[in-house]
Amino acid sequence: MENKSVIELLEGRRTYRRFDESRKIPDDVVEKMQYAARIASSAMNRQPLRYIYVRDVDTVNSIFDITSWGGALPDGLGRPKVGERPTMFVVVLTDKELKTRFSDFDAGLAVSNMTLAAYESGVGSCIIGSARIDALKEMLEISEDLEVCMLVGLGYPTHTSTVVDMVDGDAKYRLDENKNYLVPKRKIQDTVTEI
């Protein structure tokens, strides 16, 4: 992955839902992700975000069991099978005392930084908004002054994920004949006005 341009990294840093469960994410990559999230822009520089990096295999699998994956794909093809599950989760939290109306933007920026830093080292990610939050809070003993914002599942992908042009307004991602992801995006001329 090294020596790719930012645009090449952004094109490749898509959602991944099948990982090589035998490959763990090394400490140096995790440290790079942590640093990337730390330096993300934050509204009013309030820095309301907190993170739990979960790498323990049993806890990762327990979190996986309470998450939903790829509901837009047919017949459960979006949910990783045994051997394909993520090897790490990051739980993104907001400190309620520091929360502002911009905190979700902060989370988006931080997770974007984090996942881009991960992808530079070949680690793919899936941002997850659907989980049993009460079970997660109990499992990780998350204090009441923190609010769960999102989860990020990470691992070394075993498939590709490619941006393609949207056809007839259909934004649903789909799989090709090799079960690689095709991610439709609107054309620039359909989203940009220049004055």
mmCIF file of C-alpha atoms in Angstrom, residues 1-194:
data_model
loop_
_atom_site.group_PDB
_atom_site.id
_atom_site.type_symbol
_atom_site.label_atom_id
_atom_site.label_comp_id
_atom_site.label_asym_id
_atom_site.label_seq_id
_atom_site.Cartn_x
_atom_site.Cartn_y
_atom_site.Cartn_z
ATOM 1 C CA MET A 1 0.000 0.000 0.000
ATOM 2 C CA GLU A 2 2.903 2.355 0.616
ATOM 3 C CA ASN A 3 3.605 5.255 -1.769
ATOM 4 C CA LYS A 4 0.051 5.654 -3.014
ATOM 5 C CA SER A 5 -1.363 9.132 -3.523
ATOM 6 C CA VAL A 6 -4.087 10.392 -1.202
ATOM 7 C CA ILE A 7 -6.670 9.950 -3.989
ATOM 8 C CA GLU A 8 -5.556 6.350 -4.590
ATOM 9 C CA LEU A 9 -5.868 5.656 -0.866
ATOM 10 C CA LEU A 10 -9.310 7.263 -0.741
ATOM 11 C CA GLU A 11 -10.451 5.200 -3.741
ATOM 12 C CA GLY A 12 -9.324 2.005 -2.015
ATOM 13 C CA ARG A 13 -10.473 2.849 1.494
ATOM 14 C CA ARG A 14 -13.997 1.608 0.963
ATOM 15 C CA THR A 15 -16.180 -0.573 3.152
ATOM 16 C CA TYR A 16 -14.932 -4.134 3.559
ATOM 17 C CA ARG A 17 -16.933 -6.955 5.122
ATOM 18 C CA ARG A 18 -14.753 -10.033 4.690
ATOM 19 C CA PHE A 19 -11.392 -10.238 6.400
ATOM 20 C CA ASP A 20 -8.562 -12.702 6.918
ATOM 21 C CA GLU A 21 -9.343 -13.615 10.506
ATOM 22 C CA SER A 22 -5.938 -15.270 10.926
ATOM 23 C CA ARG A 23 -4.069 -11.961 10.442
ATOM 24 C CA LYS A 24 -3.940 -9.703 13.482
ATOM 25 C CA ILE A 25 -3.365 -5.967 13.179
ATOM 26 C CA PRO A 26 0.122 -5.115 14.472
ATOM 27 C CA ASP A 27 0.821 -2.553 17.189
ATOM 28 C CA ASP A 28 2.464 -0.042 14.844
ATOM 29 C CA VAL A 29 -0.659 0.105 12.647
ATOM 30 C CA VAL A 30 -2.902 0.535 15.697
ATOM 31 C CA GLU A 31 -0.650 3.345 16.957
ATOM 32 C CA LYS A 32 -0.845 5.039 13.540
ATOM 33 C CA MET A 33 -4.657 4.831 13.672
ATOM 34 C CA GLN A 34 -4.720 6.280 17.180
ATOM 35 C CA TYR A 35 -2.494 9.170 16.149
ATOM 36 C CA ALA A 36 -4.557 9.860 13.011
ATOM 37 C CA ALA A 37 -7.762 10.065 15.074
ATOM 38 C CA ARG A 38 -6.040 12.281 17.646
ATOM 39 C CA ILE A 39 -5.024 14.921 15.097
ATOM 40 C CA ALA A 40 -8.435 15.111 13.379
ATOM 41 C CA SER A 41 -10.122 18.494 13.287
ATOM 42 C CA SER A 42 -12.640 19.126 16.059
ATOM 43 C CA ALA A 43 -15.288 21.848 16.254
ATOM 44 C CA MET A 44 -14.174 24.558 18.689
ATOM 45 C CA ASN A 45 -11.320 22.132 19.433
ATOM 46 C CA ARG A 46 -13.527 20.570 22.140
ATOM 47 C CA GLN A 47 -12.205 17.067 21.380
ATOM 48 C CA PRO A 48 -15.244 15.245 22.821
ATOM 49 C CA LEU A 49 -14.357 11.827 21.387
ATOM 50 C CA ARG A 50 -13.037 8.824 23.274
ATOM 51 C CA TYR A 51 -12.119 5.437 21.851
ATOM 52 C CA ILE A 52 -11.989 1.850 22.992
ATOM 53 C CA TYR A 53 -9.648 -0.282 20.880
ATOM 54 C CA VAL A 54 -10.740 -3.904 21.207
ATOM 55 C CA ARG A 55 -8.200 -6.524 20.087
ATOM 56 C CA ASP A 56 -8.891 -9.390 22.488
ATOM 57 C CA VAL A 57 -10.241 -12.222 20.306
ATOM 58 C CA ASP A 58 -13.074 -13.260 22.641
ATOM 59 C CA THR A 59 -14.259 -9.674 23.111
ATOM 60 C CA VAL A 60 -14.027 -8.951 19.372
ATOM 61 C CA ASN A 61 -16.186 -12.011 18.682
ATOM 62 C CA SER A 62 -18.676 -10.994 21.388
ATOM 63 C CA ILE A 63 -18.989 -7.529 19.845
ATOM 64 C CA PHE A 64 -19.389 -9.061 16.397
ATOM 65 C CA ASP A 65 -22.327 -11.107 17.709
ATOM 66 C CA ILE A 66 -24.257 -7.950 18.647
ATOM 67 C CA THR A 67 -23.688 -6.055 15.381
ATOM 68 C CA SER A 68 -25.588 -5.996 12.080
ATOM 69 C CA TRP A 69 -23.731 -5.989 8.755
ATOM 70 C CA GLY A 70 -24.568 -5.150 5.134
ATOM 71 C CA GLY A 71 -28.325 -5.214 5.235
ATOM 72 C CA ALA A 72 -28.539 -3.949 1.644
ATOM 73 C CA LEU A 73 -26.813 -7.047 0.285
ATOM 74 C CA PRO A 74 -28.961 -10.090 -0.533
ATOM 75 C CA ASP A 75 -29.200 -13.269 1.515
ATOM 76 C CA GLY A 76 -26.869 -12.206 4.309
ATOM 77 C CA LEU A 77 -23.908 -11.800 1.940
ATOM 78 C CA GLY A 78 -22.883 -8.663 3.824
ATOM 79 C CA ARG A 79 -22.272 -10.447 7.130
ATOM 80 C CA PRO A 80 -18.825 -12.039 7.523
ATOM 81 C CA LYS A 81 -18.752 -15.776 8.167
ATOM 82 C CA VAL A 82 -16.406 -17.541 10.609
ATOM 83 C CA GLY A 83 -12.887 -16.970 9.309
ATOM 84 C CA GLU A 84 -13.951 -13.662 7.694
ATOM 85 C CA ARG A 85 -14.813 -11.619 10.785
ATOM 86 C CA PRO A 86 -12.897 -8.497 11.805
ATOM 87 C CA THR A 87 -9.919 -8.945 14.085
ATOM 88 C CA MET A 88 -10.423 -5.633 15.855
ATOM 89 C CA PHE A 89 -13.138 -3.149 16.742
ATOM 90 C CA VAL A 90 -12.864 0.502 17.639
ATOM 91 C CA VAL A 91 -15.769 1.840 19.669
ATOM 92 C CA VAL A 92 -16.150 5.584 19.125
ATOM 93 C CA LEU A 93 -17.642 7.423 22.093
ATOM 94 C CA THR A 94 -18.671 10.985 22.823
ATOM 95 C CA ASP A 95 -18.097 12.577 26.220
ATOM 96 C CA LYS A 96 -21.581 13.926 27.014
ATOM 97 C CA GLU A 97 -20.164 16.870 28.939
ATOM 98 C CA LEU A 98 -18.137 18.037 25.921
ATOM 99 C CA LYS A 99 -20.724 17.159 23.273
ATOM 100 C CA THR A 100 -21.901 19.898 20.909
ATOM 101 C CA ARG A 101 -24.161 19.853 17.882
ATOM 102 C CA PHE A 102 -20.987 19.323 15.834
ATOM 103 C CA SER A 103 -19.768 16.195 17.640
ATOM 104 C CA ASP A 104 -21.037 13.851 14.927
ATOM 105 C CA PHE A 105 -18.944 15.826 12.419
ATOM 106 C CA ASP A 106 -15.961 15.386 14.729
ATOM 107 C CA ALA A 107 -16.588 11.640 14.787
ATOM 108 C CA GLY A 108 -16.813 11.492 10.994
ATOM 109 C CA LEU A 109 -13.530 13.338 10.610
ATOM 110 C CA ALA A 110 -11.739 11.229 13.210
ATOM 111 C CA VAL A 111 -12.987 7.933 11.800
ATOM 112 C CA SER A 112 -12.079 9.051 8.296
ATOM 113 C CA ASN A 113 -8.530 9.818 9.469
ATOM 114 C CA MET A 114 -8.337 6.537 11.399
ATOM 115 C CA THR A 115 -9.563 4.314 8.575
ATOM 116 C CA LEU A 116 -7.381 6.059 5.992
ATOM 117 C CA ALA A 117 -4.312 5.519 8.188
ATOM 118 C CA ALA A 118 -5.320 1.864 8.577
ATOM 119 C CA TYR A 119 -5.831 1.416 4.842
ATOM 120 C CA GLU A 120 -2.398 2.858 4.096
ATOM 121 C CA SER A 121 -1.091 -0.279 5.865
ATOM 122 C CA GLY A 122 -3.502 -2.611 4.055
ATOM 123 C CA VAL A 123 -6.138 -2.775 6.809
ATOM 124 C CA GLY A 124 -9.743 -2.494 5.679
ATOM 125 C CA SER A 125 -12.655 -1.193 7.697
ATOM 126 C CA CYS A 126 -16.408 -1.214 8.038
ATOM 127 C CA ILE A 127 -18.176 1.577 9.906
ATOM 128 C CA ILE A 128 -21.074 0.113 11.864
ATOM 129 C CA GLY A 129 -24.026 2.058 13.177
ATOM 130 C CA SER A 130 -26.247 -0.899 13.973
ATOM 131 C CA ALA A 131 -25.461 -2.718 17.205
ATOM 132 C CA ARG A 132 -27.161 -3.606 20.464
ATOM 133 C CA ILE A 133 -25.826 -0.616 22.355
ATOM 134 C CA ASP A 134 -27.037 -1.639 25.811
ATOM 135 C CA ALA A 135 -25.265 -4.992 25.465
ATOM 136 C CA LEU A 136 -22.121 -3.258 24.224
ATOM 137 C CA LYS A 137 -22.119 -0.801 27.126
ATOM 138 C CA GLU A 138 -22.540 -3.616 29.617
ATOM 139 C CA MET A 139 -19.881 -5.789 27.970
ATOM 140 C CA LEU A 140 -17.248 -3.016 27.914
ATOM 141 C CA GLU A 141 -18.413 -1.365 31.140
ATOM 142 C CA ILE A 142 -18.870 1.978 29.389
ATOM 143 C CA SER A 143 -19.661 4.715 31.871
ATOM 144 C CA GLU A 144 -22.885 6.702 31.711
ATOM 145 C CA ASP A 145 -21.026 9.928 30.887
ATOM 146 C CA LEU A 146 -20.059 8.458 27.497
ATOM 147 C CA GLU A 147 -22.392 7.945 24.544
ATOM 148 C CA VAL A 148 -21.688 5.322 21.882
ATOM 149 C CA CYS A 149 -21.414 7.039 18.516
ATOM 150 C CA MET A 150 -20.354 4.186 16.206
ATOM 151 C CA LEU A 151 -18.161 1.125 15.866
ATOM 152 C CA VAL A 152 -15.489 0.369 13.303
ATOM 153 C CA GLY A 153 -14.668 -3.230 12.418
ATOM 154 C CA LEU A 154 -11.155 -3.728 11.036
ATOM 155 C CA GLY A 155 -9.035 -6.440 9.488
ATOM 156 C CA TYR A 156 -7.104 -7.420 6.388
ATOM 157 C CA PRO A 157 -9.652 -7.611 3.549
ATOM 158 C CA THR A 158 -10.049 -10.732 1.436
ATOM 159 C CA HIS A 159 -11.985 -8.966 -1.318
ATOM 160 C CA THR A 160 -11.789 -5.732 -3.271
ATOM 161 C CA SER A 161 -14.133 -2.783 -3.062
ATOM 162 C CA THR A 162 -14.297 -0.567 -6.147
ATOM 163 C CA VAL A 163 -16.070 2.697 -6.923
ATOM 164 C CA VAL A 164 -18.234 2.548 -10.048
ATOM 165 C CA ASP A 165 -20.538 5.081 -11.698
ATOM 166 C CA MET A 166 -24.118 5.052 -10.471
ATOM 167 C CA VAL A 167 -26.630 3.854 -13.080
ATOM 168 C CA ASP A 168 -30.249 5.026 -13.103
ATOM 169 C CA GLY A 169 -29.991 6.477 -9.589
ATOM 170 C CA ASP A 170 -29.333 3.072 -7.991
ATOM 171 C CA ALA A 171 -27.005 3.715 -5.016
ATOM 172 C CA LYS A 172 -27.088 0.169 -3.595
ATOM 173 C CA TYR A 173 -23.723 -1.494 -3.499
ATOM 174 C CA ARG A 174 -23.545 -4.890 -5.064
ATOM 175 C CA LEU A 175 -21.241 -7.841 -5.611
ATOM 176 C CA ASP A 176 -19.579 -8.880 -8.835
ATOM 177 C CA GLU A 177 -19.217 -12.524 -9.920
ATOM 178 C CA ASN A 178 -16.230 -12.947 -7.536
ATOM 179 C CA LYS A 179 -18.132 -11.425 -4.584
ATOM 180 C CA ASN A 180 -16.035 -8.247 -4.739
ATOM 181 C CA TYR A 181 -17.829 -5.034 -3.828
ATOM 182 C CA LEU A 182 -18.970 -2.489 -6.399
ATOM 183 C CA VAL A 183 -19.850 0.842 -4.799
ATOM 184 C CA PRO A 184 -21.948 3.153 -7.028
ATOM 185 C CA LYS A 185 -21.202 6.871 -6.751
ATOM 186 C CA ARG A 186 -22.955 9.768 -8.419
ATOM 187 C CA LYS A 187 -20.980 11.452 -11.171
ATOM 188 C CA ILE A 188 -19.292 14.726 -10.260
ATOM 189 C CA GLN A 189 -21.443 16.684 -12.720
ATOM 190 C CA ASP A 190 -24.538 15.363 -10.891
ATOM 191 C CA THR A 191 -23.408 16.707 -7.519
ATOM 192 C CA VAL A 192 -21.403 19.878 -8.197
ATOM 193 C CA THR A 193 -22.477 23.344 -9.262
ATOM 194 C CA GLU A 194 -19.784 25.805 -10.236
#
